[in-house]
Amino acid sequence: GPYIMSTTANGSDSKKFKSELRGPITSSRVIHIRKLPSDITEAEVISLGLPFGDISNLLLLKAKNQAFLEMNSEEAAQNMVGYYSTMMPVIRHQPVYVQFSNHKELKTDHSPNQERAQAALRALSSPHADGAAPSSVLRVVVENMLYPVTLDALCQIFAKFGTVLRIIVFTKNNQFQALLQYQDGASAQAAKLSLDGQNIYNGCCTLRIGFSKLTSLNVKYNNEKSRDFTRPDLPSGDGHAPMEHPAMTFAPGIISAAPYSGAAHAFPPAFTIQPASESLPCVYGDVMRVKILFNKKENALVQMSDSTQAQLAMSHLSGQRLHGKPVRVTLSKHSSVQLPREGHEDQGLTKDYSSSSLHRFKKPGSKNYANIFPPSATLHLSNIPPSVVEDELKMLFSSSGATVNAFKFFQKDHKMALIQMGSVEEAIESLVEFHDHDLGENHHLRVSFSKSSI
């Protein structure tokens, strides 16, 4: 499509912004953000950039679902693009795309839109002289609580902004409160900017959010009062009610049983789970049953072995892309997936995986509990037979059309390797395709997401 060749972006001439320059774009202080929700706020756009440094200018083109952020330094812009290339940001369940702009600076005018953008910048910008990122732990107070708010409801709301690691709910000074730890400060910052002052239910249960002085949460039990999604093996504790709702819904729509206003926007259909593939959710727990809905085949129910695993899968997978479509994951109102009654065929839409050989978390204390990471472009491979060499594995992973950017065997153990795909989406599809792949010599390849890159 047509594009501008000039090196200055002008806010008064948004007609020129038909598309950014195609092809390789060199590093720039200006960041181009695409596929934004149509009712995006200036604060939400600014929150994407703030954790990486000061922002000197903002140009928001709502009609085109695009924005331009000018960072104070090229280094801050590089850090931002680098980070979001491995952790795609999600705003209101909608993945957004972050890349360098071909513009070297932004010129803005005095239109009402630009005045509002500048006011938002002044209000939200804070000095980054010490280079400190915002805390990853939020303190949440729920005011005017006319309806009960559960730990699961909070997780569903906050998981839209990043990976929730731990959460504790408690009552203090007759107020319902929570401490919630994200994987990174950028997610916490985005959640605070978007959710502070919002109502969970219409006209009540107002969220008041601030950063906690704590740097990490210590959770001893997984129950309705506390949860550590990195430790599904934790006990429930004496005297605590067991957790319910181990089933997840992969479906469009608002979060189940909680009319949170910010989530009421229409969402594109999620994806069809192939009945034979449990590989994607099985990274985060053991899949018991899968049911594709007869009248809505882009939706499915996935039953995990317990609700901690369901929450873990929801937190990590919601907003990721599979086969070109964003995946939407919420907790289901159903506590289990029913198998079809005897003599009633459902065309193979429901499958039972309770005795599957692919379960990773059957053994208490399994080392798999320590290797649960969010989707990333780098995959961890294990159970590689001695006869298989690097080129064979690279050819295997590129055979599905994906790009292999890098490969490295572990120095001390050639049974394991890291392989870096062209994108997070390609890595997800490769995991689904090649986990449990037969490499011969009675070796089946094990694939999971890596916390490292090559």
Coordinates of C-alpha atoms in Angstrom, one line a residue:
G1 CA 0.0 0.0 0.0
P2 CA 1.0 3.7 -0.2
Y3 CA 3.3 5.1 2.5
I4 CA 5.1 8.2 3.4
M5 CA 8.8 8.6 2.5
S6 CA 9.3 11.6 4.8
T7 CA 11.1 11.2 8.1
T8 CA 8.6 13.3 10.1
A9 CA 5.2 12.1 11.1
N10 CA 2.6 15.0 11.2
G11 CA -0.4 14.6 13.5
S12 CA -2.6 16.9 11.4
D13 CA -2.3 14.8 8.3
S14 CA -3.5 11.3 9.4
K15 CA -4.7 10.6 5.8
K16 CA -1.1 9.9 4.9
F17 CA -1.0 7.0 7.4
K18 CA -2.3 4.3 5.2
S19 CA 0.5 2.0 6.2
E20 CA 4.0 2.0 7.4
L21 CA 6.9 1.3 5.1
R22 CA 7.0 -2.4 4.2
G23 CA 10.2 -4.3 4.4
P24 CA 13.1 -3.9 6.9
I25 CA 12.9 -0.8 9.1
T26 CA 16.0 0.5 10.8
S27 CA 16.0 1.4 14.5
S28 CA 14.2 4.6 15.5
R29 CA 13.0 6.4 18.6
V30 CA 9.5 6.3 17.1
I31 CA 7.4 3.1 17.7
H32 CA 4.5 2.1 15.5
I33 CA 1.7 0.3 17.3
R34 CA -1.0 -1.5 15.2
K35 CA -4.3 -3.4 15.7
L36 CA -5.4 -1.4 18.7
P37 CA -8.9 -1.7 20.1
S38 CA -11.2 1.0 18.6
D39 CA -11.9 2.5 22.0
I40 CA -8.3 2.5 23.2
T41 CA -7.3 5.3 25.6
E42 CA -4.2 7.4 25.6
A43 CA -3.3 6.0 29.0
E44 CA -3.3 2.5 27.7
V45 CA -1.0 3.3 24.8
I46 CA 1.4 5.2 27.1
S47 CA 1.4 2.3 29.5
L48 CA 3.0 0.1 26.8
G49 CA 6.0 2.3 26.6
L50 CA 6.5 3.7 30.2
P51 CA 8.3 0.7 31.7
F52 CA 11.1 1.2 29.1
G53 CA 11.8 4.9 29.6
D54 CA 10.4 8.4 29.2
I55 CA 8.0 9.1 26.3
S56 CA 8.5 12.5 24.6
N57 CA 5.5 12.4 22.2
L58 CA 2.3 10.5 21.3
L59 CA 0.2 10.4 18.2
L60 CA -3.0 8.4 18.5
L61 CA -4.9 7.5 15.3
K62 CA -8.1 5.9 16.7
A63 CA -9.8 5.7 13.3
K64 CA -7.0 3.6 12.0
N65 CA -6.5 1.6 15.2
Q66 CA -2.9 2.8 15.3
A67 CA -0.6 4.9 17.4
F68 CA 3.0 6.3 17.4
L69 CA 5.1 6.6 20.5
E70 CA 8.3 8.7 20.5
M71 CA 10.7 7.5 23.2
N72 CA 13.3 9.8 24.7
S73 CA 16.1 7.6 23.5
E74 CA 16.7 5.0 20.8
E75 CA 17.9 2.6 23.5
A76 CA 14.5 2.8 25.2
A77 CA 12.8 2.2 21.9
Q78 CA 15.0 -0.8 21.2
N79 CA 14.3 -2.3 24.6
M80 CA 10.6 -1.9 24.0
V81 CA 10.5 -3.5 20.6
G82 CA 12.8 -6.3 21.8
Y83 CA 10.6 -7.1 24.8
Y84 CA 7.3 -7.1 22.9
S85 CA 8.8 -9.3 20.1
T86 CA 9.0 -12.1 22.7
M87 CA 5.9 -11.1 24.8
M88 CA 3.2 -9.8 22.5
P89 CA 1.1 -7.2 24.4
V90 CA -2.6 -7.9 24.8
I91 CA -5.1 -5.1 25.4
R92 CA -8.7 -6.2 26.2
H93 CA -8.0 -9.7 24.9
Q94 CA -6.7 -8.2 21.6
P95 CA -3.1 -8.8 20.6
V96 CA -1.4 -5.6 19.4
Y97 CA 1.7 -5.3 17.2
V98 CA 4.8 -3.2 18.1
Q99 CA 7.5 -2.3 15.6
F100 CA 10.0 0.5 14.8
S101 CA 8.5 3.3 12.7
N102 CA 10.1 4.5 9.5
H103 CA 9.6 8.0 11.0
K104 CA 12.5 9.5 13.0
E105 CA 10.4 12.0 15.0
L106 CA 6.8 13.0 15.6
K107 CA 5.4 16.4 14.9
T108 CA 2.1 17.1 16.6
D109 CA -0.4 20.0 16.2
H110 CA -2.8 21.8 18.6
S111 CA -5.9 19.9 17.7
P112 CA -8.2 18.7 20.6
N113 CA -7.0 15.1 20.1
Q114 CA -3.4 16.1 20.4
E115 CA -4.0 18.4 23.4
R116 CA -5.6 15.4 25.1
A117 CA -2.7 13.1 24.2
Q118 CA -0.2 15.6 25.6
A119 CA -2.2 16.0 28.8
A120 CA -2.2 12.3 29.3
L121 CA 1.6 12.2 28.7
R122 CA 2.2 14.9 31.3
A123 CA -0.1 13.1 33.9
L124 CA 1.4 9.7 33.4
S125 CA 5.1 10.4 32.7
S126 CA 7.5 9.9 35.7
P127 CA 11.2 10.3 35.9
H128 CA 13.2 7.2 34.9
A129 CA 16.5 8.6 36.0
D130 CA 17.4 5.5 38.1
G131 CA 16.2 3.2 35.3
A132 CA 13.9 1.4 37.8
A133 CA 11.0 -0.5 36.2
P134 CA 7.6 -0.4 38.0
S135 CA 6.9 -3.1 40.6
S136 CA 5.4 -6.3 39.4
V137 CA 3.2 -6.6 42.5
L138 CA -0.1 -4.7 42.7
R139 CA -2.3 -4.0 45.7
V140 CA -6.0 -4.1 44.8
V141 CA -8.8 -2.8 47.0
V142 CA -12.4 -3.5 46.0
E143 CA -14.8 -0.7 47.1
N144 CA -18.6 -0.7 47.2
M145 CA -18.6 -4.5 47.2
L146 CA -22.3 -5.3 46.7
Y147 CA -21.6 -8.7 45.2
P148 CA -18.9 -11.2 46.2
V149 CA -15.6 -11.1 44.3
T150 CA -13.6 -14.3 44.1
L151 CA -9.9 -14.9 43.5
D152 CA -10.8 -16.5 40.2
A153 CA -12.8 -13.5 39.1
L154 CA -9.8 -11.2 39.8
C155 CA -7.5 -13.6 37.9
Q156 CA -9.7 -13.5 34.8
I157 CA -9.7 -9.7 34.8
F158 CA -6.0 -9.2 35.5
A159 CA -4.8 -12.0 33.2
K160 CA -5.7 -9.9 30.2
F161 CA -2.6 -7.7 30.8
G162 CA 0.0 -10.4 31.3
T163 CA 1.0 -13.6 33.1
V164 CA -0.3 -13.6 36.7
L165 CA 2.2 -15.6 38.8
R166 CA 0.7 -15.3 42.3
I167 CA -2.3 -13.9 44.0
I168 CA -3.5 -13.5 47.7
V169 CA -6.9 -12.2 48.7
F170 CA -7.8 -11.1 52.3
T171 CA -10.0 -8.7 54.3
K172 CA -8.3 -5.7 56.0
N173 CA -10.1 -2.8 57.7
N174 CA -13.4 -4.3 56.5
Q175 CA -12.3 -4.1 52.9
F176 CA -11.7 -6.9 50.4
Q177 CA -8.2 -6.6 49.2
A178 CA -5.7 -8.6 47.0
L179 CA -2.0 -8.7 46.3
L180 CA -1.3 -9.8 42.7
Q181 CA 2.1 -10.5 41.2
Y182 CA 2.8 -10.3 37.5
Q183 CA 5.7 -11.8 35.7
D184 CA 7.0 -8.3 34.9
G185 CA 6.5 -4.6 35.8
A186 CA 5.2 -3.7 32.3
S187 CA 2.1 -5.9 32.7
A188 CA 1.5 -4.5 36.2
Q189 CA 1.8 -1.0 34.9
A190 CA -0.7 -1.7 32.0
A191 CA -3.2 -3.3 34.4
K192 CA -3.0 -0.4 36.8
L193 CA -3.5 2.2 34.1
S194 CA -6.4 0.3 32.5
L195 CA -8.3 -1.1 35.5
D196 CA -7.9 1.5 38.3
G197 CA -11.3 3.0 39.0
Q198 CA -13.2 0.4 36.9
N199 CA -16.2 -1.4 38.2
I200 CA -16.2 -5.2 38.1
Y201 CA -20.0 -5.3 38.1
N202 CA -22.3 -2.6 36.8
G203 CA -22.3 0.3 39.3
C204 CA -20.4 -1.5 42.1
C205 CA -17.2 -3.4 43.1
T206 CA -14.9 -0.6 42.1
L207 CA -11.2 -1.4 41.7
R208 CA -8.6 0.8 43.5
I209 CA -5.1 -0.2 42.4
G210 CA -1.6 0.8 43.5
F211 CA 1.9 -0.6 43.4
S212 CA 2.9 -2.7 46.4
K213 CA 6.2 -2.2 48.2
L214 CA 6.6 -6.0 48.0
T215 CA 8.8 -7.3 45.2
S216 CA 7.4 -10.9 45.4
L217 CA 4.6 -12.8 47.1
N218 CA 5.2 -15.9 49.2
V219 CA 2.3 -18.4 48.8
K220 CA 2.1 -21.6 50.8
Y221 CA -1.3 -23.0 49.8
N222 CA -3.3 -23.2 46.5
N223 CA -7.0 -22.5 47.5
E224 CA -9.7 -19.9 47.3
K225 CA -7.6 -17.4 49.4
S226 CA -4.2 -17.8 47.7
R227 CA -2.7 -19.2 44.5
D228 CA 0.8 -19.7 43.1
F229 CA 0.5 -20.6 39.4
T230 CA 4.2 -21.5 39.2
R231 CA 3.7 -24.2 41.9
P232 CA 0.6 -26.4 41.0
D233 CA 2.0 -29.0 43.5
L234 CA 1.3 -26.8 46.6
P235 CA -1.2 -28.3 49.1
S236 CA -4.7 -26.7 49.6
G237 CA -4.1 -26.3 53.4
D238 CA -6.3 -27.6 56.2
G239 CA -9.7 -26.1 56.7
H240 CA -9.8 -24.5 53.2
A241 CA -12.6 -25.2 50.7
P242 CA -11.3 -27.2 47.7
M243 CA -11.0 -25.3 44.4
E244 CA -13.7 -25.7 41.8
H245 CA -14.2 -25.2 38.1
P246 CA -11.3 -27.1 36.5
A247 CA -12.9 -26.7 33.1
M248 CA -11.8 -23.9 30.8
T249 CA -13.8 -22.3 28.0
F250 CA -12.0 -21.4 24.7
A251 CA -14.7 -18.9 23.5
P252 CA -15.5 -15.4 22.5
G253 CA -17.4 -13.1 24.9
I254 CA -17.1 -11.5 28.4
I255 CA -15.6 -13.2 31.3
S256 CA -18.0 -15.8 32.6
A257 CA -20.3 -14.8 35.5
A258 CA -18.7 -11.4 35.8
P259 CA -20.0 -8.4 33.8
Y260 CA -16.8 -6.4 33.9
S261 CA -17.5 -3.5 31.6
G262 CA -14.1 -3.4 30.0
A263 CA -14.5 -6.9 28.7
A264 CA -17.8 -6.5 26.9
H265 CA -16.4 -5.8 23.5
A266 CA -17.0 -8.3 20.7
F267 CA -14.0 -10.7 20.2
P268 CA -13.2 -12.6 17.1
P269 CA -13.9 -16.4 17.3
A270 CA -11.1 -18.1 19.1
F271 CA -10.0 -21.3 17.4
T272 CA -11.0 -24.9 16.7
I273 CA -9.1 -27.3 18.9
Q274 CA -8.4 -30.4 16.9
P275 CA -9.7 -33.3 19.0
A276 CA -6.5 -35.2 18.6
S277 CA -4.3 -32.4 19.9
E278 CA -4.0 -31.7 23.6
S279 CA -0.4 -30.6 23.3
L280 CA -0.9 -26.9 23.9
P281 CA -2.8 -26.9 27.2
C282 CA -0.8 -29.9 28.4
V283 CA 2.3 -27.6 28.9
Y284 CA 0.4 -26.1 31.9
G285 CA -1.3 -29.2 33.3
D286 CA -2.9 -32.5 32.5
V287 CA -5.8 -32.4 30.0
M288 CA -8.6 -34.8 31.1
R289 CA -11.2 -34.1 28.4
V290 CA -11.9 -31.9 25.4
K291 CA -15.3 -31.1 23.9
I292 CA -15.7 -29.0 20.7
L293 CA -19.1 -27.4 20.8
F294 CA -21.5 -28.8 18.1
N295 CA -23.1 -25.5 17.1
K296 CA -20.0 -23.3 17.6
K297 CA -17.1 -25.4 16.4
E298 CA -14.6 -22.5 16.9
N299 CA -15.3 -22.9 20.7
A300 CA -14.3 -25.8 23.0
L301 CA -14.3 -26.9 26.6
V302 CA -11.0 -28.2 28.0
Q303 CA -11.0 -29.9 31.3
M304 CA -7.8 -29.9 33.3
S305 CA -7.0 -32.2 36.3
D306 CA -7.5 -29.3 38.8
S307 CA -8.4 -25.6 38.8
T308 CA -4.8 -24.4 39.4
Q309 CA -3.8 -25.9 36.1
A310 CA -6.9 -24.4 34.4
Q311 CA -6.0 -20.9 35.8
L312 CA -2.4 -21.4 34.8
A313 CA -3.4 -22.4 31.2
M314 CA -5.8 -19.4 31.0
S315 CA -3.2 -16.9 32.3
H316 CA -0.5 -18.1 29.8
L317 CA -2.6 -18.8 26.7
S318 CA -5.3 -16.1 26.6
G319 CA -4.4 -13.6 23.9
Q320 CA -1.8 -15.8 22.2
R321 CA -2.2 -16.6 18.5
L322 CA -2.7 -20.0 16.9
H323 CA -3.1 -20.6 13.1
G324 CA -3.5 -16.8 12.6
K325 CA -6.3 -16.3 15.2
P326 CA -6.1 -15.0 18.8
V327 CA -7.0 -17.5 21.4
R328 CA -9.5 -16.4 24.1
V329 CA -9.5 -18.5 27.3
T330 CA -11.9 -18.0 30.3
L331 CA -13.0 -20.3 33.2
S332 CA -16.2 -22.2 32.3
K333 CA -19.3 -22.3 34.4
H334 CA -19.1 -26.1 33.9
S335 CA -17.0 -28.0 36.5
S336 CA -16.4 -31.0 34.1
V337 CA -16.9 -32.1 30.5
Q338 CA -19.6 -34.7 30.1
L339 CA -18.9 -37.7 27.9
P340 CA -21.7 -38.6 25.4
R341 CA -24.1 -41.1 26.7
E342 CA -23.8 -44.7 25.5
G343 CA -25.3 -45.1 22.1
H344 CA -25.2 -41.3 21.5
E345 CA -22.5 -40.4 19.0
D346 CA -21.3 -36.8 18.9
Q347 CA -19.2 -37.1 15.7
G348 CA -16.0 -37.4 17.6
L349 CA -16.3 -33.9 19.1
T350 CA -15.7 -35.1 22.7
K351 CA -12.6 -37.0 23.7
D352 CA -11.3 -38.4 27.0
Y353 CA -7.6 -38.0 27.6
S354 CA -7.5 -39.1 31.3
S355 CA -5.2 -42.1 30.5
S356 CA -3.1 -40.1 28.0
S357 CA 0.7 -40.9 27.9
L358 CA 1.3 -37.2 27.3
H359 CA 0.5 -36.1 30.9
R360 CA 3.4 -34.2 32.4
F361 CA 2.2 -33.6 35.9
K362 CA 1.1 -37.0 37.2
K363 CA 4.1 -37.5 39.6
P364 CA 4.0 -35.3 42.7
G365 CA 7.1 -33.1 42.8
S366 CA 7.9 -33.7 39.1
K367 CA 10.6 -31.5 37.7
N368 CA 8.1 -30.4 35.1
Y369 CA 6.5 -28.2 37.8
A370 CA 9.7 -26.1 37.8
N371 CA 9.7 -25.7 34.0
I372 CA 6.4 -23.9 33.4
F373 CA 7.0 -20.7 31.3
P374 CA 4.9 -18.5 29.1
P375 CA 4.8 -19.0 25.4
S376 CA 8.1 -17.8 23.8
A377 CA 9.8 -18.0 20.5
T378 CA 12.5 -20.3 22.0
L379 CA 11.5 -24.0 22.6
H380 CA 13.3 -26.4 25.0
L381 CA 13.8 -29.9 23.4
S382 CA 14.6 -33.0 25.4
N383 CA 14.8 -36.8 25.0
I384 CA 16.9 -36.5 21.9
P385 CA 18.6 -39.7 20.9
P386 CA 22.4 -39.6 20.4
S387 CA 22.2 -40.3 16.7
V388 CA 20.1 -37.3 15.9
V389 CA 22.2 -34.2 14.8
E390 CA 21.4 -30.5 14.6
D391 CA 20.5 -30.4 10.9
E392 CA 17.9 -33.1 11.3
L393 CA 16.1 -31.3 14.1
K394 CA 16.2 -28.0 12.2
M395 CA 14.8 -29.7 9.1
L396 CA 12.1 -31.3 11.2
F397 CA 10.9 -28.0 12.7
S398 CA 11.1 -26.1 9.3
S399 CA 9.1 -28.9 7.6
S400 CA 5.8 -27.3 8.7
G401 CA 6.8 -24.0 7.0
A402 CA 8.1 -22.3 10.1
T403 CA 11.4 -20.4 10.3
V404 CA 14.2 -21.7 12.5
N405 CA 16.4 -18.7 13.6
A406 CA 18.9 -20.5 15.9
F407 CA 19.7 -23.9 17.4
K408 CA 21.9 -24.9 20.3
F409 CA 22.6 -28.3 22.0
F410 CA 23.1 -28.2 25.8
Q411 CA 26.9 -28.3 26.3
K412 CA 26.8 -31.0 29.0
D413 CA 23.8 -33.0 27.8
H414 CA 23.1 -33.6 24.1
K415 CA 19.8 -35.1 25.0
M416 CA 18.6 -31.5 25.3
A417 CA 18.6 -28.4 23.0
L418 CA 17.1 -25.0 22.5
I419 CA 15.6 -24.0 19.1
Q420 CA 14.5 -20.5 18.3
M421 CA 11.6 -20.1 15.9
G422 CA 10.7 -17.0 13.8
S423 CA 7.9 -15.9 16.2
V424 CA 6.0 -16.9 19.3
E425 CA 3.1 -18.0 17.1
E426 CA 5.4 -20.3 15.1
A427 CA 6.8 -21.7 18.3
I428 CA 3.3 -22.5 19.6
E429 CA 2.4 -24.3 16.4
S430 CA 5.7 -26.2 16.4
L431 CA 5.1 -27.3 20.0
V432 CA 1.6 -28.6 19.1
E433 CA 3.0 -30.3 15.9
F434 CA 6.2 -31.9 17.2
H435 CA 5.8 -32.7 21.0
D436 CA 5.9 -36.5 21.3
H437 CA 7.3 -36.8 17.7
D438 CA 8.9 -40.2 17.2
L439 CA 12.7 -39.7 16.6
G440 CA 13.4 -43.4 16.5
E441 CA 15.4 -45.6 19.0
N442 CA 12.3 -45.5 21.2
H443 CA 12.8 -41.8 21.8
H444 CA 9.8 -39.4 21.6
L445 CA 10.7 -35.7 21.5
R446 CA 9.6 -33.6 24.4
V447 CA 8.9 -29.9 23.6
S448 CA 8.2 -27.1 26.0
F449 CA 8.6 -23.3 26.1
S450 CA 12.0 -22.0 27.3
K451 CA 12.7 -19.1 29.7
S452 CA 16.0 -18.6 27.8
S453 CA 16.8 -17.4 24.3
I454 CA 19.8 -18.3 22.2

